[in-house]
Short mmCIF file of C-alpha atoms and ligand atoms in Angstrom, two decimals:
data_model
loop_
_atom_site.label_atom_id
_atom_site.label_comp_id
_atom_site.label_asym_id
_atom_site.label_seq_id
_atom_site.Cartn_x
_atom_site.Cartn_y
_atom_site.Cartn_z
CA MET A 63 -15.74 -3.95 -10.96
CA ASN A 64 -17.50 -2.21 -8.09
CA LEU A 65 -18.45 -2.48 -4.47
CA ILE A 66 -22.23 -2.77 -4.28
CA SER A 67 -22.71 -2.66 -0.54
CA LEU A 68 -20.78 -2.82 2.69
CA GLU A 69 -21.70 -3.87 6.19
CA LEU A 70 -19.50 -2.97 9.13
CA GLU A 71 -19.91 -4.24 12.65
CA GLY A 72 -17.60 -2.98 15.38
CA PHE A 73 -15.06 -1.76 12.85
CA ARG A 74 -13.20 1.26 14.35
CA ASN A 75 -15.92 3.79 15.27
CA TYR A 76 -18.67 2.02 13.28
CA PRO A 77 -21.00 0.15 15.68
CA LEU A 78 -23.23 -1.26 12.95
CA CYS A 79 -23.59 0.25 9.52
CA ARG A 80 -24.88 -0.85 6.13
CA LEU A 81 -24.16 1.18 3.05
CA ASP A 82 -25.12 0.91 -0.61
CA PHE A 83 -22.85 2.50 -3.18
CA ASP A 84 -23.02 4.02 -6.61
CA PRO A 85 -21.02 2.20 -9.30
CA GLY A 86 -19.51 5.59 -10.21
CA VAL A 87 -18.57 8.34 -7.81
CA ASN A 88 -19.37 8.19 -4.10
CA LEU A 89 -18.79 11.31 -2.08
CA ILE A 90 -18.29 10.71 1.63
CA VAL A 91 -18.96 13.85 3.59
CA GLY A 92 -18.62 14.54 7.30
CA ASP A 93 -16.90 16.67 9.91
CA ASN A 94 -13.50 15.74 11.29
CA ALA A 95 -13.21 12.50 13.25
CA GLN A 96 -16.61 11.13 12.16
CA GLY A 97 -15.30 8.07 10.33
CA LYS A 98 -14.62 9.04 6.72
CA THR A 99 -11.09 7.65 6.58
CA ASN A 100 -12.23 4.64 8.61
CA LEU A 101 -14.74 3.87 5.87
CA LEU A 102 -12.07 4.03 3.15
CA GLU A 103 -9.83 1.89 5.33
CA ALA A 104 -12.62 -0.69 5.61
CA ILE A 105 -13.07 -0.80 1.82
CA HIS A 106 -9.31 -1.09 1.29
CA TYR A 107 -9.04 -3.80 3.93
CA LEU A 108 -11.90 -5.78 2.44
CA GLY A 109 -10.14 -5.90 -0.92
CA SER A 110 -6.54 -6.34 0.18
CA GLY A 111 -6.57 -7.75 3.71
CA LYS A 112 -4.36 -4.84 4.66
CA SER A 113 -4.85 -1.54 6.39
CA PHE A 114 -3.00 1.47 5.05
CA ARG A 115 -2.77 2.84 8.59
CA THR A 116 -1.67 -0.05 10.77
CA GLN A 117 -0.06 -3.47 10.65
CA ARG A 118 -2.06 -4.67 13.66
CA SER A 119 -5.54 -5.79 12.78
CA SER A 120 -6.60 -5.65 16.46
CA GLU A 121 -6.45 -1.85 16.20
CA LEU A 122 -9.29 -2.03 13.72
CA VAL A 123 -11.61 -3.59 16.26
CA GLY A 124 -13.88 -0.99 17.89
CA PHE A 125 -13.03 0.08 21.43
CA HIS A 126 -14.69 -2.17 24.04
CA ARG A 127 -15.42 -4.86 21.46
CA ASP A 128 -14.07 -8.38 21.14
CA PHE A 129 -14.37 -8.68 17.40
CA SER A 130 -15.19 -6.78 14.28
CA GLN A 131 -16.83 -7.83 11.04
CA LEU A 132 -16.58 -6.43 7.53
CA GLN A 133 -18.74 -7.74 4.77
CA GLY A 134 -19.05 -6.57 1.20
CA LYS A 135 -21.01 -7.45 -1.91
CA VAL A 136 -18.94 -6.89 -5.03
CA PHE A 137 -19.60 -7.06 -8.74
CA SER A 138 -16.36 -8.46 -10.06
CA GLN A 139 -15.13 -10.85 -12.76
CA GLU A 140 -18.57 -10.60 -14.37
CA ARG A 141 -20.51 -11.87 -11.37
CA GLU A 142 -21.62 -10.96 -7.91
CA GLN A 143 -19.19 -12.04 -5.21
CA SER A 144 -18.87 -11.55 -1.49
CA LEU A 145 -15.95 -10.89 0.82
CA ARG A 146 -16.01 -11.11 4.59
CA PHE A 147 -13.45 -10.62 7.33
CA VAL A 148 -13.77 -11.26 11.04
CA LEU A 149 -11.08 -9.62 13.16
CA PHE A 150 -10.42 -10.28 16.82
CA ARG A 151 -9.05 -8.12 19.55
CA GLY A 152 -6.72 -10.72 21.08
CA PRO A 153 -4.11 -12.97 19.45
CA ARG A 154 -6.76 -15.04 17.66
CA PRO A 155 -6.04 -14.88 13.90
CA ARG A 156 -8.52 -13.18 11.63
CA GLN A 157 -10.93 -15.11 9.47
CA MET A 158 -11.37 -14.46 5.78
CA PHE A 159 -14.15 -15.61 3.46
CA ARG A 160 -14.75 -15.37 -0.26
CA ASN A 161 -18.24 -16.24 -1.45
CA GLY A 162 -18.89 -17.89 1.90
CA ALA A 163 -15.87 -20.20 1.77
CA LYS A 164 -13.11 -19.78 4.30
CA LYS A 165 -9.77 -18.73 2.79
CA LYS A 166 -6.28 -18.87 4.18
CA THR A 167 -4.09 -16.71 1.96
CA LEU A 168 -4.50 -13.27 0.45
CA GLU A 169 -3.78 -14.79 -2.92
CA GLU A 170 -7.18 -16.48 -2.73
CA ILE A 171 -9.03 -13.17 -2.49
CA ALA A 172 -6.74 -11.13 -4.75
CA GLY A 173 -8.37 -9.43 -7.70
CA VAL A 174 -11.93 -9.46 -6.34
CA LEU A 175 -11.81 -5.89 -5.06
CA PRO A 176 -8.50 -4.28 -5.93
CA GLY A 177 -8.22 -0.73 -4.62
CA VAL A 178 -5.88 2.21 -4.88
CA LEU A 179 -5.74 4.67 -2.03
CA PHE A 180 -4.62 8.24 -2.51
CA CYS A 181 -4.16 10.48 0.53
CA PRO A 182 -2.46 13.84 1.22
CA GLU A 183 0.69 12.19 2.61
CA ASP A 184 1.18 10.52 -0.78
CA LEU A 185 1.45 13.95 -2.38
CA MET A 186 4.69 14.55 -0.53
CA VAL A 187 6.05 11.02 -0.73
CA LEU A 188 8.76 12.02 -3.19
CA LYS A 189 10.11 14.60 -0.74
CA THR A 190 9.88 12.73 2.55
CA GLY A 191 11.93 9.80 3.81
CA ALA A 192 12.87 6.52 2.15
CA ALA A 193 10.73 4.58 4.65
CA GLN A 194 7.57 6.30 3.38
CA ARG A 195 8.53 5.56 -0.20
CA ARG A 196 9.11 1.90 0.65
CA ARG A 197 5.70 1.73 2.29
CA PHE A 198 4.13 3.43 -0.72
CA SER A 199 5.70 0.87 -3.09
CA ASP A 200 5.17 -2.15 -0.86
CA LEU A 201 1.47 -1.45 -0.44
CA ALA A 202 1.08 -1.22 -4.21
CA LEU A 203 3.21 -4.28 -4.95
CA CYS A 204 1.47 -6.45 -2.35
CA GLN A 205 -1.80 -5.90 -4.16
CA LEU A 206 -0.33 -6.44 -7.60
CA ARG A 207 1.62 -9.57 -6.68
CA PRO A 208 0.23 -11.52 -3.73
CA ASN A 209 3.39 -13.67 -3.71
CA TYR A 210 5.44 -10.55 -3.08
CA ASP A 211 3.43 -10.01 0.07
CA ALA A 212 4.42 -13.45 1.38
CA SER A 213 8.10 -12.89 0.53
CA LEU A 214 8.10 -9.48 2.19
CA ALA A 215 6.57 -10.90 5.36
CA GLU A 216 9.19 -13.64 5.41
CA TYR A 217 12.00 -11.16 4.82
CA ASN A 218 10.81 -9.04 7.74
CA ARG A 219 10.61 -12.09 9.98
CA ILE A 220 14.20 -13.11 9.20
CA LEU A 221 15.36 -9.53 9.58
CA GLU A 222 13.81 -9.33 13.02
CA HIS A 223 15.61 -12.52 14.13
CA LYS A 224 18.88 -11.28 12.71
CA SER A 225 18.49 -7.95 14.52
CA ARG A 226 18.09 -9.82 17.76
CA ILE A 227 21.25 -11.84 17.08
CA LEU A 228 23.22 -8.67 16.31
CA LYS A 229 21.99 -7.01 19.47
CA GLU A 230 22.54 -9.92 21.81
CA HIS A 231 25.65 -11.67 20.51
CA HIS A 232 27.92 -9.84 22.98
CA GLU A 233 26.17 -11.52 25.89
CA ASN A 234 25.56 -14.82 24.16
CA ARG A 235 28.38 -15.88 21.81
CA ALA A 236 26.54 -19.02 20.72
CA MET A 237 24.10 -16.84 18.80
CA LEU A 238 26.81 -16.04 16.25
CA GLU A 239 26.78 -19.65 15.11
CA ILE A 240 23.32 -19.30 13.64
CA LEU A 241 24.03 -15.93 12.00
CA PRO A 242 25.33 -17.35 8.67
CA GLU A 243 22.12 -19.32 8.26
CA TYR A 244 20.01 -16.19 8.71
CA ASN A 245 22.27 -14.20 6.41
CA LEU A 246 21.90 -16.75 3.63
CA ARG A 247 18.13 -16.87 3.97
CA LEU A 248 17.98 -13.09 4.03
CA CYS A 249 19.93 -12.91 0.77
CA GLN A 250 17.71 -15.52 -0.86
CA VAL A 251 14.43 -13.82 0.04
CA GLY A 252 15.97 -10.36 -0.44
CA ALA A 253 16.91 -11.30 -4.02
CA LEU A 254 13.28 -12.16 -4.71
CA LEU A 255 12.15 -8.77 -3.39
CA ILE A 256 14.66 -6.98 -5.62
CA SER A 257 13.50 -8.93 -8.62
CA TYR A 258 9.85 -7.99 -8.00
CA ARG A 259 10.69 -4.38 -7.30
CA ALA A 260 12.82 -3.91 -10.40
CA ARG A 261 9.92 -4.99 -12.60
CA PHE A 262 7.41 -2.96 -10.63
CA TYR A 263 9.43 0.26 -10.86
CA ARG A 264 10.05 -0.19 -14.57
CA ALA A 265 6.32 -0.55 -15.21
CA MET A 266 5.54 2.37 -12.90
CA GLU A 267 8.05 4.59 -14.68
CA GLU A 268 6.65 3.77 -18.07
CA SER A 269 3.07 4.50 -17.09
CA ALA A 270 3.73 7.51 -14.83
CA ALA A 271 5.86 9.12 -17.52
CA GLY A 272 2.83 9.08 -19.82
CA PHE A 273 0.59 10.75 -17.24
CA HIS A 274 3.25 13.29 -16.36
CA ARG A 275 3.78 14.18 -20.00
CA GLN A 276 0.08 15.00 -20.36
CA PHE A 277 0.07 16.81 -17.06
CA SER A 278 3.02 19.06 -17.89
CA GLY A 279 1.95 19.63 -21.47
CA GLY A 280 4.99 17.66 -22.66
CA ARG A 281 7.42 20.04 -20.95
CA GLU A 282 8.87 17.64 -18.38
CA GLU A 283 10.24 14.15 -18.81
CA PHE A 284 9.51 11.87 -15.84
CA THR A 285 12.12 9.23 -15.00
CA LEU A 286 12.30 6.86 -12.07
CA GLU A 287 15.36 5.06 -10.80
CA TYR A 288 15.25 2.10 -8.45
CA LYS A 289 18.00 2.19 -5.83
CA THR A 290 19.03 -0.98 -4.10
CA VAL A 291 22.10 -2.60 -2.55
CA SER A 292 25.20 -1.19 -4.30
CA THR A 293 26.68 -4.55 -5.33
CA VAL A 294 23.55 -5.28 -7.39
CA LYS A 295 24.53 -4.06 -10.83
CA ASP A 296 21.47 -5.36 -12.65
CA PRO A 297 18.29 -5.86 -10.58
CA PHE A 298 16.77 -7.73 -13.55
CA ALA A 299 19.48 -10.41 -13.38
CA PRO A 300 18.43 -13.98 -12.48
CA VAL A 301 17.59 -14.39 -8.78
CA GLY A 302 20.59 -16.71 -8.25
CA SER A 303 23.01 -14.02 -9.29
CA LEU A 304 21.19 -11.41 -7.16
CA VAL A 305 21.71 -13.72 -4.17
CA GLU A 306 25.47 -13.68 -4.86
CA ASP A 307 25.48 -9.88 -5.16
CA LEU A 308 23.74 -9.56 -1.81
CA GLN A 309 26.11 -12.01 -0.17
CA GLU A 310 29.06 -10.02 -1.41
CA HIS A 311 27.70 -6.84 0.17
CA LEU A 312 26.90 -8.64 3.38
CA GLN A 313 30.39 -10.06 3.56
CA ARG A 314 31.86 -6.59 3.23
CA HIS A 315 29.72 -5.29 6.06
CA TYR A 316 29.90 -8.35 8.29
CA GLN A 317 32.17 -6.77 10.89
CA ALA A 318 30.41 -3.40 10.78
CA GLU A 319 27.09 -5.12 11.50
CA LEU A 320 28.56 -6.95 14.49
CA ASP A 321 30.11 -3.74 15.80
CA SER A 322 27.04 -1.57 15.34
CA GLY A 323 24.52 -4.24 16.30
CA GLN A 324 22.37 -3.27 13.28
CA CYS A 325 21.35 -4.82 9.97
CA LEU A 326 23.19 -2.46 7.65
CA THR A 327 22.76 -4.17 4.32
CA GLY A 328 19.82 -5.49 2.36
CA PRO A 329 16.76 -4.40 0.39
CA HIS A 330 15.04 -3.18 3.58
CA LYS A 331 16.98 0.01 2.80
CA ASP A 332 15.81 0.28 -0.84
CA ASP A 333 14.54 3.54 -2.25
CA PHE A 334 13.66 5.15 -5.55
CA THR A 335 14.36 8.54 -7.07
CA VAL A 336 12.16 10.50 -9.44
CA ARG A 337 13.69 13.05 -11.79
CA LEU A 338 11.95 15.57 -13.99
CA SER A 339 13.97 16.21 -17.13
CA GLY A 340 17.00 14.93 -15.25
CA VAL A 341 16.55 17.06 -12.11
CA ASP A 342 16.19 15.22 -8.81
CA LEU A 343 12.78 16.04 -7.32
CA LYS A 344 13.74 15.27 -3.76
CA THR A 345 16.40 17.96 -3.74
CA TYR A 346 15.22 20.48 -6.30
CA GLY A 347 11.53 19.88 -6.99
CA SER A 348 9.00 22.65 -6.34
CA GLN A 349 5.94 21.76 -4.32
CA GLY A 350 3.81 21.79 -7.44
CA GLN A 351 6.18 19.52 -9.37
CA THR A 352 6.38 17.12 -6.44
CA ARG A 353 2.62 16.88 -6.20
CA THR A 354 2.16 16.48 -9.93
CA ALA A 355 4.74 13.69 -10.06
CA ALA A 356 3.07 11.96 -7.11
CA ILE A 357 -0.31 12.12 -8.84
CA SER A 358 1.28 10.61 -11.96
CA LEU A 359 2.64 7.76 -9.84
CA LYS A 360 -0.76 7.09 -8.27
CA LEU A 361 -2.50 7.09 -11.64
CA ALA A 362 0.20 4.71 -12.84
CA GLN A 363 -0.48 2.40 -9.92
CA ARG A 364 -4.15 2.40 -10.87
CA GLU A 365 -3.27 1.60 -14.48
CA LEU A 366 -1.01 -1.32 -13.50
CA MET A 367 -3.71 -2.73 -11.26
CA ALA A 368 -6.30 -2.45 -14.02
CA ARG A 369 -3.94 -4.28 -16.38
CA GLN A 370 -3.16 -6.98 -13.84
CA TRP A 371 -6.76 -7.76 -12.89
CA GLN A 372 -8.44 -6.82 -16.17
CA GLU A 373 -10.80 -4.62 -14.16
CA GLU A 374 -10.72 -1.03 -13.03
CA PRO A 375 -9.70 -0.95 -9.35
CA VAL A 376 -11.74 1.19 -6.95
CA LEU A 377 -10.08 4.51 -6.31
CA LEU A 378 -10.10 5.80 -2.75
CA LEU A 379 -9.34 9.51 -2.54
CA ASP A 380 -8.96 10.50 1.08
CA ASP A 381 -9.06 14.30 1.44
CA VAL A 382 -6.74 14.54 -1.50
CA LEU A 383 -8.81 16.62 -3.91
CA SER A 384 -9.27 19.46 -1.42
CA GLU A 385 -5.47 19.59 -1.16
CA LEU A 386 -5.11 20.25 -4.87
CA ASP A 387 -5.53 23.44 -6.85
CA PRO A 388 -8.42 23.45 -9.38
CA GLY A 389 -6.14 22.60 -12.34
CA ARG A 390 -4.79 19.46 -10.66
CA GLN A 391 -8.24 18.52 -9.35
CA ASP A 392 -9.55 18.62 -12.90
CA PHE A 393 -6.64 16.55 -14.18
CA VAL A 394 -7.33 13.84 -11.62
CA LEU A 395 -11.10 13.93 -12.13
CA ASN A 396 -10.72 13.81 -15.90
CA GLN A 397 -8.64 10.65 -15.59
CA ILE A 398 -11.43 8.99 -13.65
CA THR A 399 -13.85 8.42 -16.45
CA ARG A 400 -14.22 4.73 -15.66
CA GLY A 401 -14.44 2.72 -12.48
CA GLN A 402 -15.76 3.33 -9.00
CA VAL A 403 -14.43 6.15 -6.87
CA PHE A 404 -14.81 7.05 -3.21
CA ILE A 405 -13.97 10.62 -2.31
CA THR A 406 -13.91 11.92 1.25
CA CYS A 407 -14.19 15.58 2.11
CA CYS A 408 -15.46 17.79 4.90
CA GLU A 409 -17.90 19.74 2.76
CA GLU A 410 -19.61 19.02 -0.51
CA GLY A 411 -18.29 22.13 -2.25
CA ARG A 412 -17.68 21.73 -5.95
CA PHE A 413 -18.02 17.95 -6.01
CA THR A 414 -21.76 17.82 -5.25
CA THR A 415 -22.79 17.03 -8.79
CA LEU A 416 -20.55 13.99 -9.09
CA GLY A 417 -22.74 11.12 -7.92
CA ARG A 418 -24.04 9.68 -4.67
CA THR A 419 -23.33 11.59 -1.49
CA ILE A 420 -23.09 9.77 1.83
CA HIS A 421 -23.08 11.78 5.04
CA ILE A 422 -21.21 10.24 7.96
CA ARG A 423 -21.67 11.25 11.56
CA ASP A 424 -20.10 9.39 14.46
CA GLY A 425 -19.71 6.12 12.61
CA THR A 426 -23.21 6.13 11.16
CA ALA A 427 -24.64 7.13 7.80
CA VAL A 428 -27.11 9.94 8.27
CA ASP A 429 -29.58 11.52 5.88
CA ASN A 430 -27.95 14.91 6.16
P1 ATP B 80 -10.80 13.78 9.37
O1 ATP B 80 -11.73 14.66 8.59
O2 ATP B 80 -10.21 14.52 10.52
O3 ATP B 80 -9.81 13.08 8.55
P2 ATP B 80 -12.30 11.28 9.60
O4 ATP B 80 -13.77 11.42 9.44
O5 ATP B 80 -11.54 10.78 8.46
O6 ATP B 80 -11.74 12.69 10.11
P3 ATP B 80 -11.45 8.92 10.99
O7 ATP B 80 -9.99 8.93 10.81
O8 ATP B 80 -12.24 8.02 10.12
O9 ATP B 80 -12.04 10.39 10.89
O10 ATP B 80 -11.67 8.56 12.55
C1 ATP B 80 -12.85 8.81 13.24
C2 ATP B 80 -12.74 8.41 14.70
O11 ATP B 80 -12.56 7.01 14.81
C3 ATP B 80 -11.59 9.02 15.51
O12 ATP B 80 -12.15 9.90 16.47
C4 ATP B 80 -10.95 7.85 16.22
O13 ATP B 80 -10.73 8.09 17.59
C5 ATP B 80 -11.97 6.75 16.06
N1 ATP B 80 -11.37 5.42 16.10
C6 ATP B 80 -10.22 5.00 15.56
N2 ATP B 80 -9.99 3.71 15.81
C7 ATP B 80 -11.02 3.29 16.57
C8 ATP B 80 -11.35 2.05 17.17
N3 ATP B 80 -10.57 0.98 17.03
N4 ATP B 80 -12.51 1.99 17.89
C9 ATP B 80 -13.30 3.06 18.01
N5 ATP B 80 -13.02 4.26 17.47
C10 ATP B 80 -11.91 4.38 16.76
MG1 MG B 81 -9.78 11.40 7.54
#
């Protein structure tokens, strides 16, 4: 599967731009702030309907513009297909088209242009906060399982309502009457999230362990543990029993939530831990080990996507290679023997021989 061409109109700093791509490696070169990451963001958005930088699609619309358009020609599922998005500055919802037909849900475009983004922040994801790790996993899971995306959005909606109840119940006692309803719904949708995540992390562990073994010459054993609400003893249990586990935890923290005015319990606090030969990376990992493990996770994500969609996803490497030492660069590049890759960097350096080079200046492709 590969992106053949892309047309951007009023997307971030791209006024109007049409690009043709190589089915192999595409090197995107330009100085800082010229639009390299914006271009990767556009490709990622076209395939997933999601930006890896913002939740608000109006931010993607160029300054002083009312709308923005992204259009791509893709070779996928053994035929040529097209994807198109129109985004608006105001509250008007975006429009989404696949092969010219208007679509409503992300599920209807899933699998046409799956993509995996890898950026320098990901290299440190195992060291930084739980929120970054949740984002890292959620972005991957949303693309693997479009239904997860819908459940996650619903969970966040309910959570937002519940937060408001917890904050305002002192002034308005009547709000407490609707709290049990929100709590139940939260447990029901939360149980679904846990079920998806448990399976996702198990598959990620299996695949990442293989990459890490190769990477470390068999010296380190990579393990990943999913951490969720403490009353959940088995995240693989049937959803009905997960709902009961979540309710139990909620019940225990009912008063504490009212007192603190915060949602203290639920899978919105989930996390995962990676260990190398039993040693917790977050606490003890060296910078090199942390990076290597993160690369293994990203390659695993790519493998799971390839398995899910029966096609190699496009790989978007944003500034990541220049952050790696030559040994790790080679490991990553050697894993990319198939599929289409987009690599951004400030100078061509050692990657010049890889494939097509596209120079970007001020939101426009230039000859050099
Ligand atoms: P770096 O090498 O520093 O990572 P880059 O080439 O990746 O740079 P981008 O992140 O793609 O740069 O951003 C390029 C420019 O796009 C920034 O100067 C930013 O101000 C601008 N920009 C971001 N959003 C919009 C928008 N909605 N409308 C117009 N310009 C925007
Ligand atoms: Mg950038």
